[in-house]
Amino acid sequence: NLLVPERRQSQSSIAQDSCLTSTTPCSVTPFLTKFGLFTLSPQSFDAPTPRAASRTSTQLEAGQQGHSSVPENRQLLKATDTTEVSPGTGCETETLQPLFHTCPCKSQARFPAGHCAKGSGRPWSLSLVFLLGVASQGISCPSSCSCQYLEVNCTGQQLQEFPVDIPLDTRQLILAANNVSYLPVLELSFLADLVYLDCRKNLLGDDLDFTFIGVARLVYLDLSFNNLTQVTFSTFSHLLSLVVLKISDNPNLVAIEKDAFANNTWLRYLDVSRTGLTFLDTSTVRDLPNLRLLGLSDNLWHCNCSFLDFITWMMESDVHFPDADNITCYTPAGLRALRMPAAEAQLHFSCLTQLYKQDYVFLCLVGFCIFLAGTMAAWLAGVCAVIYKAHASKGEGEEEEEEEEDAAT
């Protein structure tokens, strides 16, 4: 606050008396700098006089040159408490000058012994005001949302887009029950400390690849009650710390790639209940070492021989399946509404004893190969036998001729 006129006049007279007698004006203005320490005398803690605010770019470049008259008992203060000289003047002051002031100086020697103001002051006031101003600019909250410590809650606000002005230190963001159809990658990347994201009951579609590339610390992610259609490796591959993932109640979700969760090794709770899934590869969940809860209920599982391996894994694993009574087969018609343990027995019997068309084709090919190989082997054996017999007959004829010749002689 500005001083009353009487005190301001008194301070001005004191400043005129304390300044050296010279006609050279020296204008002193405050500034903040990030680097450096400057030496100030103990008297620099005097009260400031009222002055108009001013900014310059000239700093105390030569503050440590030609200081033969500088007292030895100077104190080191941070640069945020220092002042600078206005351009065009050759003198400097060692007094804290939070506001503008002009006084004549006797000479252009640096750091003169005199002071332009006296009284008791607060050297930290300028820094405090500056820090409060910066802090006030950093504190923000999206309109129609409630903000608490590290939490932003925008539940049920009928938002059409991702909210702006979210504090950068937000740890928990709740966007449930809105109409958000797209999560911007850039805005999410600013929330590097985000660990909890709730986006249930929105309109998010299948364009989620590389969406969460900037929130690698995310631990909890809820995308249930949306319009997801597929999950690929690029969807959650950057969430290396993910522990809870809920993608249930997405009726259009029909495919999850085999290696969709290959990088989510910390995943403990996965919920894919009430979706359009008909098949899930065993390796997709079997290779998750920390998986403890897996929601699979009310899906359109197609219980064929290809699904038998997954059902067998369900029966043998230590993973808990919530609402296990509703994990049933949807097709074929003979196994509809059959729970997984009973379906496993049926599939074991049908898949190991019943032959399908491809099985008969395979058997026919094997039989034909065996028949062809046998025919060729018999033909080769006959040829060998004929050759051997002809060779043996020729040898016997030669022996008989030799015996006849011996007898004649």
Coordinates of C-alpha atoms in Angstrom, one line a residue, residues 17-333:
D17 CA 19.5 13.8 2.4
S18 CA 21.0 10.3 2.2
C19 CA 21.8 10.5 -1.5
L20 CA 25.0 12.1 -2.6
T21 CA 24.9 15.6 -4.1
S22 CA 25.1 15.2 -7.8
T23 CA 22.9 16.2 -10.6
T24 CA 23.1 12.8 -12.2
P25 CA 19.7 11.0 -11.8
C26 CA 19.7 7.3 -11.1
S27 CA 16.5 5.4 -11.5
V28 CA 16.3 2.2 -9.5
T29 CA 13.7 -0.5 -10.4
P30 CA 12.9 -3.9 -9.1
F31 CA 13.6 -7.1 -11.0
L32 CA 13.5 -10.9 -10.5
T33 CA 16.2 -13.1 -11.8
K34 CA 16.8 -16.8 -11.5
F35 CA 20.5 -16.8 -11.1
G36 CA 23.2 -15.1 -9.0
L37 CA 23.7 -13.6 -5.6
F38 CA 24.4 -9.9 -4.9
T39 CA 25.9 -8.3 -1.8
L40 CA 23.8 -5.8 0.1
S41 CA 24.7 -3.8 3.2
P42 CA 22.7 -4.3 6.4
Q43 CA 21.0 -1.0 5.9
S44 CA 19.3 -2.4 2.8
F45 CA 16.5 -3.8 5.0
D46 CA 15.2 -0.2 5.5
A47 CA 11.6 0.5 4.6
P48 CA 10.9 1.3 0.9
T49 CA 9.4 4.5 -0.2
P50 CA 6.4 4.7 -2.5
R51 CA 7.3 4.7 -6.1
A52 CA 5.7 3.8 -9.4
A53 CA 6.3 0.3 -10.7
S54 CA 8.9 -0.1 -13.5
R55 CA 10.7 -2.8 -15.3
T56 CA 14.0 -2.7 -17.1
S57 CA 16.3 -5.3 -18.7
T58 CA 19.6 -3.9 -17.4
Q59 CA 21.0 -5.9 -14.6
L60 CA 23.9 -5.4 -12.2
E61 CA 26.4 -6.6 -14.8
A62 CA 29.3 -4.8 -13.2
G63 CA 28.2 -5.1 -9.6
Q64 CA 31.4 -6.7 -8.6
Q65 CA 33.8 -4.3 -10.3
G66 CA 35.4 -1.2 -8.8
H67 CA 34.0 -1.7 -5.3
S68 CA 36.9 -0.3 -3.4
S69 CA 34.6 1.7 -1.1
V70 CA 32.2 -1.2 -0.4
P71 CA 32.1 -2.2 3.3
E72 CA 33.2 -5.6 4.3
N73 CA 30.1 -6.4 6.4
R74 CA 27.7 -7.0 3.5
Q75 CA 25.1 -9.7 3.6
L76 CA 24.3 -12.1 0.7
L77 CA 20.7 -12.0 -0.4
K78 CA 18.9 -13.9 -3.2
A79 CA 18.5 -12.2 -6.5
T80 CA 14.8 -11.9 -6.0
D81 CA 15.5 -9.2 -3.4
T82 CA 17.9 -7.2 -5.5
T83 CA 17.4 -4.1 -7.7
E84 CA 18.7 -2.9 -10.9
V85 CA 19.6 0.4 -12.5
S86 CA 17.5 2.0 -15.3
P87 CA 19.3 2.3 -18.6
G88 CA 21.2 5.4 -19.2
T89 CA 22.4 5.9 -15.7
G90 CA 25.8 5.1 -14.4
C91 CA 25.1 4.6 -10.8
E92 CA 23.6 1.7 -8.8
T93 CA 22.2 1.2 -5.4
E94 CA 22.5 -1.5 -2.8
T95 CA 19.1 -0.6 -1.3
L96 CA 16.1 -2.8 -1.9
Q97 CA 13.8 -0.9 -4.2
P98 CA 10.5 -2.7 -4.7
L99 CA 9.0 0.5 -6.3
F100 CA 10.4 3.1 -8.6
H101 CA 12.5 5.9 -7.1
T102 CA 14.8 8.6 -8.5
C103 CA 17.3 10.6 -6.6
P104 CA 20.5 12.5 -7.5
C105 CA 23.7 10.8 -6.9
K106 CA 27.0 12.5 -6.2
S107 CA 29.1 10.3 -8.4
Q108 CA 28.9 7.4 -10.7
A109 CA 30.9 5.1 -8.4
R110 CA 29.2 1.8 -7.8
F111 CA 27.6 0.9 -4.5
P112 CA 28.0 4.3 -2.8
A113 CA 27.9 4.5 0.9
G114 CA 24.7 6.5 1.0
H115 CA 21.1 5.1 0.8
C116 CA 18.1 6.5 -1.0
A117 CA 15.6 5.3 1.6
K118 CA 15.5 4.5 5.3
G119 CA 13.2 2.9 7.7
S120 CA 12.2 -0.7 8.3
G121 CA 11.1 -2.8 5.3
R122 CA 10.2 -6.3 4.3
P123 CA 12.7 -7.7 1.8
W124 CA 10.6 -10.8 1.2
S125 CA 7.5 -8.9 0.2
L126 CA 8.2 -8.7 -3.5
S127 CA 9.1 -12.4 -3.7
L128 CA 6.1 -13.4 -1.8
V129 CA 3.8 -11.4 -4.0
F130 CA 5.4 -12.9 -7.1
L131 CA 5.1 -16.4 -5.8
L132 CA 1.5 -15.9 -4.9
G133 CA 0.8 -14.6 -8.3
V134 CA 2.3 -17.6 -10.0
A135 CA 0.5 -19.9 -7.7
S136 CA -2.8 -18.2 -8.3
Q137 CA -2.3 -18.7 -12.0
G138 CA -1.5 -22.5 -11.6
I139 CA -4.6 -23.1 -9.5
S140 CA -7.6 -23.8 -11.8
C141 CA -10.6 -26.0 -12.0
P142 CA -12.8 -26.8 -15.0
S143 CA -16.2 -25.1 -15.0
S144 CA -19.0 -27.3 -13.9
C145 CA -16.5 -29.6 -12.1
S146 CA -15.6 -29.9 -8.5
C147 CA -11.9 -29.9 -7.4
Q148 CA -10.4 -31.1 -4.2
Y149 CA -6.9 -31.9 -3.3
L150 CA -5.4 -33.7 -6.4
E151 CA -8.9 -34.7 -7.5
V152 CA -11.2 -33.4 -10.3
N153 CA -14.8 -34.7 -10.3
C154 CA -17.0 -33.9 -13.4
T155 CA -19.6 -36.6 -12.9
G156 CA -22.9 -36.1 -14.6
Q157 CA -22.2 -32.7 -16.1
Q158 CA -23.3 -33.6 -19.7
L159 CA -19.9 -32.8 -21.0
Q160 CA -19.5 -33.1 -24.8
E161 CA -15.7 -32.8 -24.8
F162 CA -12.8 -33.5 -22.5
P163 CA -12.7 -30.6 -20.0
V164 CA -9.9 -28.0 -20.2
D165 CA -8.0 -26.2 -17.4
I166 CA -7.5 -29.4 -15.4
P167 CA -4.7 -28.8 -12.8
L168 CA -1.5 -30.4 -13.9
D169 CA -1.0 -32.1 -10.6
T170 CA -4.3 -34.0 -10.7
R171 CA -4.0 -37.6 -9.5
Q172 CA -7.7 -38.6 -9.8
L173 CA -10.0 -37.6 -12.7
I174 CA -13.6 -38.7 -12.8
L175 CA -15.6 -38.1 -16.0
A176 CA -18.4 -40.6 -15.4
A177 CA -21.9 -40.1 -16.8
N178 CA -21.1 -37.6 -19.6
N179 CA -21.2 -37.6 -23.4
V180 CA -17.5 -37.5 -24.1
S181 CA -16.7 -39.4 -27.3
Y182 CA -13.0 -38.7 -27.6
L183 CA -10.0 -38.5 -25.2
P184 CA -7.4 -36.1 -26.6
V185 CA -3.9 -37.5 -26.4
L186 CA -2.2 -34.1 -25.8
E187 CA -4.4 -33.0 -23.0
L188 CA -4.0 -36.4 -21.2
S189 CA -0.3 -36.2 -21.6
F190 CA -0.2 -33.0 -19.5
L191 CA -1.6 -35.1 -16.6
A192 CA 1.6 -37.0 -16.1
D193 CA 0.8 -37.8 -12.4
L194 CA -2.6 -39.2 -13.1
V195 CA -3.2 -42.6 -11.4
Y196 CA -7.0 -42.8 -11.4
L197 CA -9.2 -42.3 -14.5
D198 CA -12.9 -43.0 -14.5
C199 CA -14.6 -42.6 -17.9
R200 CA -17.6 -45.0 -17.4
K201 CA -20.9 -44.2 -19.0
N202 CA -19.6 -42.1 -21.9
L203 CA -19.6 -42.4 -25.7
L204 CA -16.0 -43.5 -26.2
G205 CA -15.5 -45.5 -29.4
D206 CA -12.8 -47.8 -30.8
D207 CA -10.3 -45.0 -31.5
L208 CA -8.3 -45.5 -28.3
D209 CA -5.0 -46.7 -29.8
F210 CA -2.0 -44.7 -28.3
T211 CA -4.5 -42.6 -26.3
F212 CA -2.9 -43.3 -23.0
I213 CA 0.7 -42.9 -24.1
G214 CA 1.3 -39.9 -21.8
V215 CA -0.2 -41.3 -18.6
A216 CA 2.1 -44.2 -17.9
R217 CA 1.5 -44.0 -14.1
L218 CA -2.1 -44.9 -14.5
V219 CA -3.2 -47.6 -12.0
Y220 CA -7.0 -47.5 -12.3
L221 CA -8.9 -47.2 -15.6
D222 CA -12.6 -47.6 -16.0
L223 CA -14.0 -47.6 -19.6
S224 CA -17.2 -49.5 -18.9
F225 CA -20.5 -48.5 -20.4
N226 CA -19.0 -47.1 -23.6
N227 CA -18.9 -48.0 -27.3
L228 CA -15.6 -49.9 -27.5
T229 CA -15.4 -52.3 -30.4
Q230 CA -12.0 -53.9 -30.1
V231 CA -8.9 -53.9 -27.9
T232 CA -5.5 -54.1 -29.6
F233 CA -2.0 -54.2 -28.4
S234 CA -1.6 -50.4 -28.9
T235 CA -4.6 -49.6 -26.7
F236 CA -3.1 -50.3 -23.2
S237 CA 0.5 -51.2 -24.0
H238 CA 1.9 -48.0 -22.5
L239 CA 0.1 -48.5 -19.2
L240 CA 2.9 -50.5 -17.5
S241 CA 1.6 -49.7 -14.0
L242 CA -2.1 -50.6 -14.6
V243 CA -3.7 -52.7 -11.9
V244 CA -7.4 -52.4 -12.5
L245 CA -9.0 -52.3 -15.9
K246 CA -12.8 -52.3 -16.4
I247 CA -14.0 -52.6 -20.0
S248 CA -17.3 -54.3 -19.2
D249 CA -20.7 -53.3 -20.5
N250 CA -19.4 -52.5 -24.0
P251 CA -22.0 -54.4 -26.1
N252 CA -20.0 -53.7 -29.3
L253 CA -16.8 -55.1 -28.0
V254 CA -16.3 -58.2 -30.2
A255 CA -12.6 -58.7 -30.3
I256 CA -9.6 -58.6 -28.0
E257 CA -6.2 -59.3 -29.6
K258 CA -4.1 -62.2 -28.4
D259 CA -1.4 -60.0 -27.0
A260 CA -3.6 -57.0 -26.0
F261 CA -2.4 -57.1 -22.4
A262 CA 1.2 -58.3 -23.0
N263 CA 2.7 -55.2 -21.3
N264 CA 0.2 -55.0 -18.4
T265 CA 2.0 -57.5 -16.2
W266 CA 0.8 -55.8 -13.0
L267 CA -2.8 -56.2 -13.9
R268 CA -4.8 -57.8 -11.1
Y269 CA -8.4 -57.1 -11.9
L270 CA -9.8 -57.4 -15.5
D271 CA -13.5 -57.1 -16.2
V272 CA -14.9 -57.9 -19.7
S273 CA -18.4 -58.8 -18.5
R274 CA -21.5 -58.0 -20.6
T275 CA -19.8 -57.4 -23.9
G276 CA -20.1 -58.9 -27.4
L277 CA -17.2 -61.3 -26.9
T278 CA -17.6 -64.8 -28.2
F279 CA -14.0 -66.0 -27.9
L280 CA -11.0 -65.2 -25.8
D281 CA -7.6 -66.7 -26.4
T282 CA -6.1 -68.5 -23.4
S283 CA -2.7 -66.8 -23.7
T284 CA -4.4 -63.4 -23.4
V285 CA -5.0 -63.9 -19.7
R286 CA -2.8 -66.9 -18.9
D287 CA 0.3 -64.8 -19.4
L288 CA -0.7 -62.2 -16.7
P289 CA 1.3 -63.3 -13.6
N290 CA -0.6 -61.0 -11.2
L291 CA -4.1 -61.6 -12.4
R292 CA -6.5 -62.4 -9.5
L293 CA -10.0 -61.4 -10.6
L294 CA -11.4 -61.9 -14.1
G295 CA -15.0 -60.9 -15.0
L296 CA -16.5 -63.0 -17.8
S297 CA -20.2 -63.1 -17.0
D298 CA -23.1 -62.5 -19.5
N299 CA -21.0 -62.8 -22.7
L300 CA -22.0 -64.6 -25.9
W301 CA -19.4 -67.4 -25.5
H302 CA -19.2 -69.8 -28.4
C303 CA -18.4 -73.1 -26.7
N304 CA -16.8 -75.2 -29.4
C305 CA -13.6 -77.3 -29.4
S306 CA -11.5 -74.2 -29.9
F307 CA -12.8 -72.8 -26.7
L308 CA -12.2 -76.0 -24.7
D309 CA -8.6 -74.9 -23.9
F310 CA -9.8 -71.7 -22.3
I311 CA -12.5 -73.5 -20.2
T312 CA -9.9 -76.0 -19.0
W313 CA -7.6 -73.1 -18.0
M314 CA -10.6 -71.6 -16.0
M315 CA -11.1 -74.8 -14.1
E316 CA -7.4 -75.2 -13.3
S317 CA -6.2 -71.6 -12.6
D318 CA -6.2 -69.8 -9.2
V319 CA -8.0 -66.8 -10.7
H320 CA -11.3 -65.9 -9.1
F321 CA -14.3 -65.3 -11.4
P322 CA -16.9 -63.0 -9.9
D323 CA -20.5 -63.9 -10.8
A324 CA -19.4 -67.3 -12.0
D325 CA -22.9 -68.6 -12.2
N326 CA -23.6 -66.3 -15.1
I327 CA -20.5 -67.4 -17.1
T328 CA -22.5 -69.7 -19.5
C329 CA -22.3 -70.8 -23.1
Y330 CA -24.5 -69.0 -25.7
T331 CA -23.8 -71.2 -28.7
P332 CA -24.2 -74.0 -30.0
A333 CA -27.8 -74.5 -29.2

